Short mmCIF file of C-alpha atoms and ligand atoms in Angstrom, two decimals:
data_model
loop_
_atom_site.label_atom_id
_atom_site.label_comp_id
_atom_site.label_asym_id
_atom_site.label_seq_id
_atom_site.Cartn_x
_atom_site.Cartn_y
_atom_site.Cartn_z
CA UNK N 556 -9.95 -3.45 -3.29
CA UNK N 557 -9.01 -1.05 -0.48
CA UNK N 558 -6.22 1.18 0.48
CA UNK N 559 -2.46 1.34 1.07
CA UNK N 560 -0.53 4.07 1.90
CA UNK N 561 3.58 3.59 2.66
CA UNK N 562 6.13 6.31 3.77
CA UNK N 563 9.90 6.28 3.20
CA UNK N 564 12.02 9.26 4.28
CA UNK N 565 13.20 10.68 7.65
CA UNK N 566 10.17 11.80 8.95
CA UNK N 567 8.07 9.77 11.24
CA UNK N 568 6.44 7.53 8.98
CA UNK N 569 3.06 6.22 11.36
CA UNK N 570 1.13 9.34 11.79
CA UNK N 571 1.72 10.21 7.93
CA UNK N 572 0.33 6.51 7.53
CA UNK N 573 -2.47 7.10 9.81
CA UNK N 574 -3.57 10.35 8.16
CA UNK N 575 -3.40 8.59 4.65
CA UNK N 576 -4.97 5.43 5.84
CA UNK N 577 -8.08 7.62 6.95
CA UNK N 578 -8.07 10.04 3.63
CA UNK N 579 -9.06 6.64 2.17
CA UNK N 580 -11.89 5.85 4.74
CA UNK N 581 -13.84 7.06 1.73
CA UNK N 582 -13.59 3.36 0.01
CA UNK N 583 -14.81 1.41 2.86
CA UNK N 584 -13.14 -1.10 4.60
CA UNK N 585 -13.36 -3.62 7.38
CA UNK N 586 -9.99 -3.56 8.82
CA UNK N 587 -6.56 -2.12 9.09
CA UNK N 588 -3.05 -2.50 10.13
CA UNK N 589 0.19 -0.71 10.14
CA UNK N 590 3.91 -1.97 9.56
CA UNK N 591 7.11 0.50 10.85
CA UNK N 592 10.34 -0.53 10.14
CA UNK N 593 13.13 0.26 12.90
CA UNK N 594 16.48 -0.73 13.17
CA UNK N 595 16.70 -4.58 13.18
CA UNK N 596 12.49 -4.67 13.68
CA UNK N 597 9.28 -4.66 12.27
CA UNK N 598 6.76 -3.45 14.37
CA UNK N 599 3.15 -4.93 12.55
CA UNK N 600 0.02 -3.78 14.68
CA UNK N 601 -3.60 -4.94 12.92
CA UNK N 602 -6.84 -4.25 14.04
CA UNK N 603 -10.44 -5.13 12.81
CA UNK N 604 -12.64 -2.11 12.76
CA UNK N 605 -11.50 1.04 11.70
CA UNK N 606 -8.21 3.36 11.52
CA UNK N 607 -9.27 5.45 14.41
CA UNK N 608 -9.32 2.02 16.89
CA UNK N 609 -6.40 0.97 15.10
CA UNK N 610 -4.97 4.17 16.44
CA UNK N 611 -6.25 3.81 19.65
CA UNK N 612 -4.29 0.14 20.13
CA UNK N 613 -0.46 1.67 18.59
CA UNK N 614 1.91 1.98 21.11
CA UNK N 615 3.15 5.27 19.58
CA UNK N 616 6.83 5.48 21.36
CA UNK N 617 7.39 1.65 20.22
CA UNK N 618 6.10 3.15 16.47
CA UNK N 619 8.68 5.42 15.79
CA UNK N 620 10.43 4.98 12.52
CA UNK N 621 11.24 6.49 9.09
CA UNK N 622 9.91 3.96 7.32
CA UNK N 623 6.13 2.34 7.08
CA UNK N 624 3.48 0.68 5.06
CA UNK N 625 -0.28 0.63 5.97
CA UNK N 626 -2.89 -0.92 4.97
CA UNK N 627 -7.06 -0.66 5.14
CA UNK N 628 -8.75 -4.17 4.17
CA UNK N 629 -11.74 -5.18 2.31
CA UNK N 630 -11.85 -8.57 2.36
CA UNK N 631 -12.32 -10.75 -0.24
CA UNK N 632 -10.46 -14.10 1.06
CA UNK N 633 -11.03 -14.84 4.75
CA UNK N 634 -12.97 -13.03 7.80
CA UNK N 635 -12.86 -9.65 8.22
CA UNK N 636 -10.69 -9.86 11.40
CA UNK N 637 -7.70 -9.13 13.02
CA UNK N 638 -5.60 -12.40 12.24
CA UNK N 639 -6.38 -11.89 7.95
CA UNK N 640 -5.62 -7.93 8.66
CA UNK N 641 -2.81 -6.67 6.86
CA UNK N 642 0.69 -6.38 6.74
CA UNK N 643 1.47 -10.10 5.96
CA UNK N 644 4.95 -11.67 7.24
CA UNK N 645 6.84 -14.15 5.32
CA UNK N 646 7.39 -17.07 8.06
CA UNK N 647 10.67 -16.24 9.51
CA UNK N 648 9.12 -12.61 9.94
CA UNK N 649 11.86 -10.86 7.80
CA UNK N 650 9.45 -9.62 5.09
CA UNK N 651 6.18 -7.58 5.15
CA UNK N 652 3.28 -7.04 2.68
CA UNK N 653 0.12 -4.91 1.94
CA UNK N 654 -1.70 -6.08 -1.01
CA UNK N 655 -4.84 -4.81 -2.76
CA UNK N 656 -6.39 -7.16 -5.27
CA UNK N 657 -7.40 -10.92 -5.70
CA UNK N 658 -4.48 -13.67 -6.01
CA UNK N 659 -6.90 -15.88 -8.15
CA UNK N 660 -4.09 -18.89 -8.11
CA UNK N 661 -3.24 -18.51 -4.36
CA UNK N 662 -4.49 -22.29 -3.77
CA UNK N 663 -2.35 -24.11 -5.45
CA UNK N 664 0.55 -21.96 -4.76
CA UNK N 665 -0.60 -22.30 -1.04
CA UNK N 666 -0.90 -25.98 -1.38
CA UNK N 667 2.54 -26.58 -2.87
CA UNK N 668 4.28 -23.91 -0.27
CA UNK N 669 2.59 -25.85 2.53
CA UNK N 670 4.17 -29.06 0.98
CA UNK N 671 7.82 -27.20 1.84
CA UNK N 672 7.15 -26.70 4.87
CA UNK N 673 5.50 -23.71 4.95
CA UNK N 674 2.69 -22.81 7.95
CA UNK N 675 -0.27 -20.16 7.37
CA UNK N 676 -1.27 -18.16 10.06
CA UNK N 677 -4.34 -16.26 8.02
CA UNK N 678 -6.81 -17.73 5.11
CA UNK N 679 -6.02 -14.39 3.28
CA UNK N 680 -4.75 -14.67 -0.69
CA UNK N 681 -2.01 -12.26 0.26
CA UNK N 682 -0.55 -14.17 2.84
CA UNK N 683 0.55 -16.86 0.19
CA UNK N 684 2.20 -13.82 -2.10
CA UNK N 685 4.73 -13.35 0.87
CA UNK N 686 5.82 -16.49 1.55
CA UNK N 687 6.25 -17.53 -2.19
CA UNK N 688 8.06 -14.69 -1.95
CA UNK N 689 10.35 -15.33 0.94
CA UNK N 690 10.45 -19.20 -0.32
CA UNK N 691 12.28 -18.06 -3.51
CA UNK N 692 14.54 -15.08 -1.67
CA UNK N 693 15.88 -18.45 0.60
CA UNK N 694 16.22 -20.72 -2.31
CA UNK N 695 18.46 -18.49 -4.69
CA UNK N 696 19.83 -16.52 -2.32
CA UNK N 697 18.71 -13.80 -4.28
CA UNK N 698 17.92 -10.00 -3.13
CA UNK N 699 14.05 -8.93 -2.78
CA UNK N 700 13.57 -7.25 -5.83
CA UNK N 701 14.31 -10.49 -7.84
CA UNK N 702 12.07 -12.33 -5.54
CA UNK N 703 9.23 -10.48 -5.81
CA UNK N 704 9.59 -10.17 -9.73
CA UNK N 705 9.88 -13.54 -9.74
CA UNK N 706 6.96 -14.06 -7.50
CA UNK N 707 4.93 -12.00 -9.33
CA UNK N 708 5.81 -14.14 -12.80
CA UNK N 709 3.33 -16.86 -11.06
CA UNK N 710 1.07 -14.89 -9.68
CA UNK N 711 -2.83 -14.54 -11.46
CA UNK N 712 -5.34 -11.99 -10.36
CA UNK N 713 -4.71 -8.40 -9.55
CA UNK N 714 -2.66 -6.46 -7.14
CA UNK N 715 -0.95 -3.28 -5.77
CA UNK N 716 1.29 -4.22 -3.15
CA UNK N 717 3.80 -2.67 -0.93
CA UNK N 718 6.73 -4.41 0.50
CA UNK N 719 9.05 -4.04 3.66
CA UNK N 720 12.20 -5.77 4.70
CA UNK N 721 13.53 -6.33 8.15
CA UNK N 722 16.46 -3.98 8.58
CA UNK N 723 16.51 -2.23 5.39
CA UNK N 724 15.32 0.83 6.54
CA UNK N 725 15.22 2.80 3.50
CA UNK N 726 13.41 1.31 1.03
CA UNK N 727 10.12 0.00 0.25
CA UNK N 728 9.44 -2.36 -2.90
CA UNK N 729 5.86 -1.89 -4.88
CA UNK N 730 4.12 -3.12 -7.79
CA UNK N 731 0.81 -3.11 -9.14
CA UNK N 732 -1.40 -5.28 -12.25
CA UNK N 733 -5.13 -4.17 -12.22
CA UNK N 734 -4.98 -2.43 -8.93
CA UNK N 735 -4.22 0.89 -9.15
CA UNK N 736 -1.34 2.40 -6.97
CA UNK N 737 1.05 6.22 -7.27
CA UNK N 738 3.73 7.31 -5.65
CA UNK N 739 4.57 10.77 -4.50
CA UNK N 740 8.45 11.91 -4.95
CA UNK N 741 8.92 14.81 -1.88
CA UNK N 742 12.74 15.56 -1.40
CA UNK N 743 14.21 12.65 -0.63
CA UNK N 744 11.13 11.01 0.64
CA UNK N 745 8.70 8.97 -0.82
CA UNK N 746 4.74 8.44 -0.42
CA UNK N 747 2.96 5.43 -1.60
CA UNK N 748 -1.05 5.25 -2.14
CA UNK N 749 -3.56 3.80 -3.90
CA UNK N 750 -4.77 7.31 -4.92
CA UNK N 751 -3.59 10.30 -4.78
CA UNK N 752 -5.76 11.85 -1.75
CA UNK N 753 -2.85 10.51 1.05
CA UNK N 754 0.04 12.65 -0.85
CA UNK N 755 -1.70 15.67 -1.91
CA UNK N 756 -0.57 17.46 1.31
CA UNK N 757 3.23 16.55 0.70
CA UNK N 758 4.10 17.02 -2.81
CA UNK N 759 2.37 17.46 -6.08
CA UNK N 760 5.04 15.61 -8.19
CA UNK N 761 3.64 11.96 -8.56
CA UNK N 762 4.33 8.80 -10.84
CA UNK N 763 1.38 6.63 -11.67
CA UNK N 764 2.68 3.07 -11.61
CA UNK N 765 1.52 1.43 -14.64
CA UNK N 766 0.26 -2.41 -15.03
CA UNK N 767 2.81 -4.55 -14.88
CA UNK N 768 5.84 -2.37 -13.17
CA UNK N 769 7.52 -2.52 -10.01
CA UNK N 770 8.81 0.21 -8.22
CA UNK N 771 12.04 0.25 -6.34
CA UNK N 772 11.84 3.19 -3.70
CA UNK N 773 15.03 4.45 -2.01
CA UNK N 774 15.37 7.39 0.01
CA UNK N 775 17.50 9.65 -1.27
CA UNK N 776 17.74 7.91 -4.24
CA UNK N 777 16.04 8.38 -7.74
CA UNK N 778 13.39 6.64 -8.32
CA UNK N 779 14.07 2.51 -9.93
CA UNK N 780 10.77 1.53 -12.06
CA UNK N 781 11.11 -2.18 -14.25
CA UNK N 782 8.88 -4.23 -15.64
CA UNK N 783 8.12 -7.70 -14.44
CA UNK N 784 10.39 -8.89 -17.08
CA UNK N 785 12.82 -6.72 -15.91
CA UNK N 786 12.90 -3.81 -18.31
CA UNK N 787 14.11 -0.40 -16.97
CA UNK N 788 11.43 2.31 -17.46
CA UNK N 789 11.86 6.60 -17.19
CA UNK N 790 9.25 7.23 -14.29
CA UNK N 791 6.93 9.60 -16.37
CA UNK N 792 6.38 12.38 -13.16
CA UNK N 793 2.76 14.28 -13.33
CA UNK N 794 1.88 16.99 -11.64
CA UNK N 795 -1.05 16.92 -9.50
CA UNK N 796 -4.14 19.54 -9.96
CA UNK N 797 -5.90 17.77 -7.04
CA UNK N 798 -6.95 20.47 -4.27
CA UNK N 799 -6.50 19.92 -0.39
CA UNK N 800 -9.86 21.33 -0.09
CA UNK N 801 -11.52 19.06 -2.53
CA UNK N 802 -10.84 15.73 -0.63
CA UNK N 803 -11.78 17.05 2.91
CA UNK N 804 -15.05 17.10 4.34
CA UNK N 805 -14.99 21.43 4.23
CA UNK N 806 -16.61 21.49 7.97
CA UNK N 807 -19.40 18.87 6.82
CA UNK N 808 -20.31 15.82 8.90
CA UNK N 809 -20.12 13.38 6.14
CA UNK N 810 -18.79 13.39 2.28
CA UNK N 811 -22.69 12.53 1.13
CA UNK N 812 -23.28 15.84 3.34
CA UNK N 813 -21.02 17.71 1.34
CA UNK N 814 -21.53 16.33 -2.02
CA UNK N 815 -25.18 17.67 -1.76
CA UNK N 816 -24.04 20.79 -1.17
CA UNK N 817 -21.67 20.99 -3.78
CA UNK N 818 -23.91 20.07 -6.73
CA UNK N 819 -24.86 23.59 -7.52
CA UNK N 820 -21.34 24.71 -8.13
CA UNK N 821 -20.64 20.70 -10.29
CA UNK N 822 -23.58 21.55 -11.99
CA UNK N 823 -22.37 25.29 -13.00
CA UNK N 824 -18.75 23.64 -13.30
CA UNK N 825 -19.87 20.71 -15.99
CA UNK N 826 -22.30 23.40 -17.86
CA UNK N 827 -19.44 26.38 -18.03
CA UNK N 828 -18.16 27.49 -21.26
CA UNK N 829 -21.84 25.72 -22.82
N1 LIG B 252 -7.53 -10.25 -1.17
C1 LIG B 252 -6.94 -9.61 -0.06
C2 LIG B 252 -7.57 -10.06 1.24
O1 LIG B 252 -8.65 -10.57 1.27
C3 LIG B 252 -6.90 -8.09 -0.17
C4 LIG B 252 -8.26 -7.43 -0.09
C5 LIG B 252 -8.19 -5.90 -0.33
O2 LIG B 252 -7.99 -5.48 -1.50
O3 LIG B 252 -8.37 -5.15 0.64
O4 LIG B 252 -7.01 -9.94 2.27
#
């Protein structure tokens, strides 16, 4: 399971996505991709290989936007390629998704979407999460929230996901069952990872999303958390201890690098007060 990151605000949301993205190089990965939302578009570059040549391919003038989710891939269904790369788009292209997890019933859901009509363009898991998603927004006319919910009612496995929406600029959708995923409340602004090490530099007030919630971000707004079933829950805001220093490399070459270095002051840290 690998990382997501996801920006809403006014500031420009892809280098804050790119920074993240590459504070959670750390996990490993085999791939990445970025979504930014802008005015009646959604921009979705992916790349196989890693965040810097993912940089290196972003046309950063047509990537300007307040709004972005990103997305660093280990895979687990499909080649570790561009094409199975997230974001994910629903099939008309209106909705896209980052997901971190397994969706352990994605075959038969896939077999019975492709039975309406529906057309895959990756062999990912996630792929099938956003079209079951955008094949219950289109049949009950209903708004995204209530899709995904009810998306998520039939999904098995595990996720943290992220979720954009052509032309709704100011808010981003996430939810998260055995994958873990927090979200960083800046003023006005919103920052979405799958640890905390992306939004330690912006703010120090963050919600863990717990198993089974959805979160409803909206710049500006107050934070929306429910349940899957719908319940409204009082985000529970922690304050991070996490240090700046403590997730960079300090002037090392590599985190191993540093690690060794470190151990006489972990050692002298676990034995203190002993
Ligand atoms: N199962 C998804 C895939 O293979 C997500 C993998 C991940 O957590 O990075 O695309």
């Amino acid at each position: 399971m690998c990382g997501i990151v996801a920006y809403v605000g006014d500031q420009n949301a892809c280098p804050i996505i790119i920074k993240g993205l590459k504070r959670l190089e750390y996990r490993g990965y085999d791939s990445a991709g970025i979504c930014i939302g802008k005015d009646d578009s959604l921009n979705i570059v992916k790349k196989a290989g890693k965040v810097s040549e993912l940089e290196e391919v972003l046309n950063v003038s047509d990537n300007i936007g307040t709004i972005g989710i990103g997305h660093t891939r280990w895979a687990t269904h499909g080649e570790p390629n561009e094409l199975n790369a997230h974001p994910h788009s629903s099939g008309d292209g209106t909705i896209s998704l980052i997901h971190n997890g397994i969706i352990e019933n994605y075959d038969s859901i896939k077999k019975a979407l492709i039975s309406k009509g529906h057309v895959f363009k990756s062999d990912t898991d996630t792929e099938v999460l956003v079209h079951l998603i955008e094949e219950i927004k289109k049949h009950d006319g209903i708004e995204l929230f209530e899709a995904i919910r009810l998306a998520l009612n039939e999904v098995i496995g595990a996720y943290a996901i992220a979720v954009m929406q052509k032309g709704v600029n100011d808010q981003i959708i996430v939810a998260r069952k055995g994958s873990p995923l927090v979200i960083g409340i800046g003023r006005g602004e919103f920052f979405v990872a799958s640890d905390a090490t992306p939004i330690v530099e912006y703010t120090r007030d963050v919600v863990y999303l717990e198993d089974g919630e959805i979160g409803v971000i909206n710049k500006h707004k107050d934070l929306d958390i429910r349940t899957i079933a719908n319940v409204s829950k009082s985000p529970y805001i922690h304050e991070l201890e996490l240090s700046l220093d403590a997730i960079e490399k300090g002037g090392f070459d590599h985190f191993m690098l540093k690690e060794i270095y470190e151990q006489p002051k972990s050692i002298l840290d676990t034995l203190r007060g002993r």
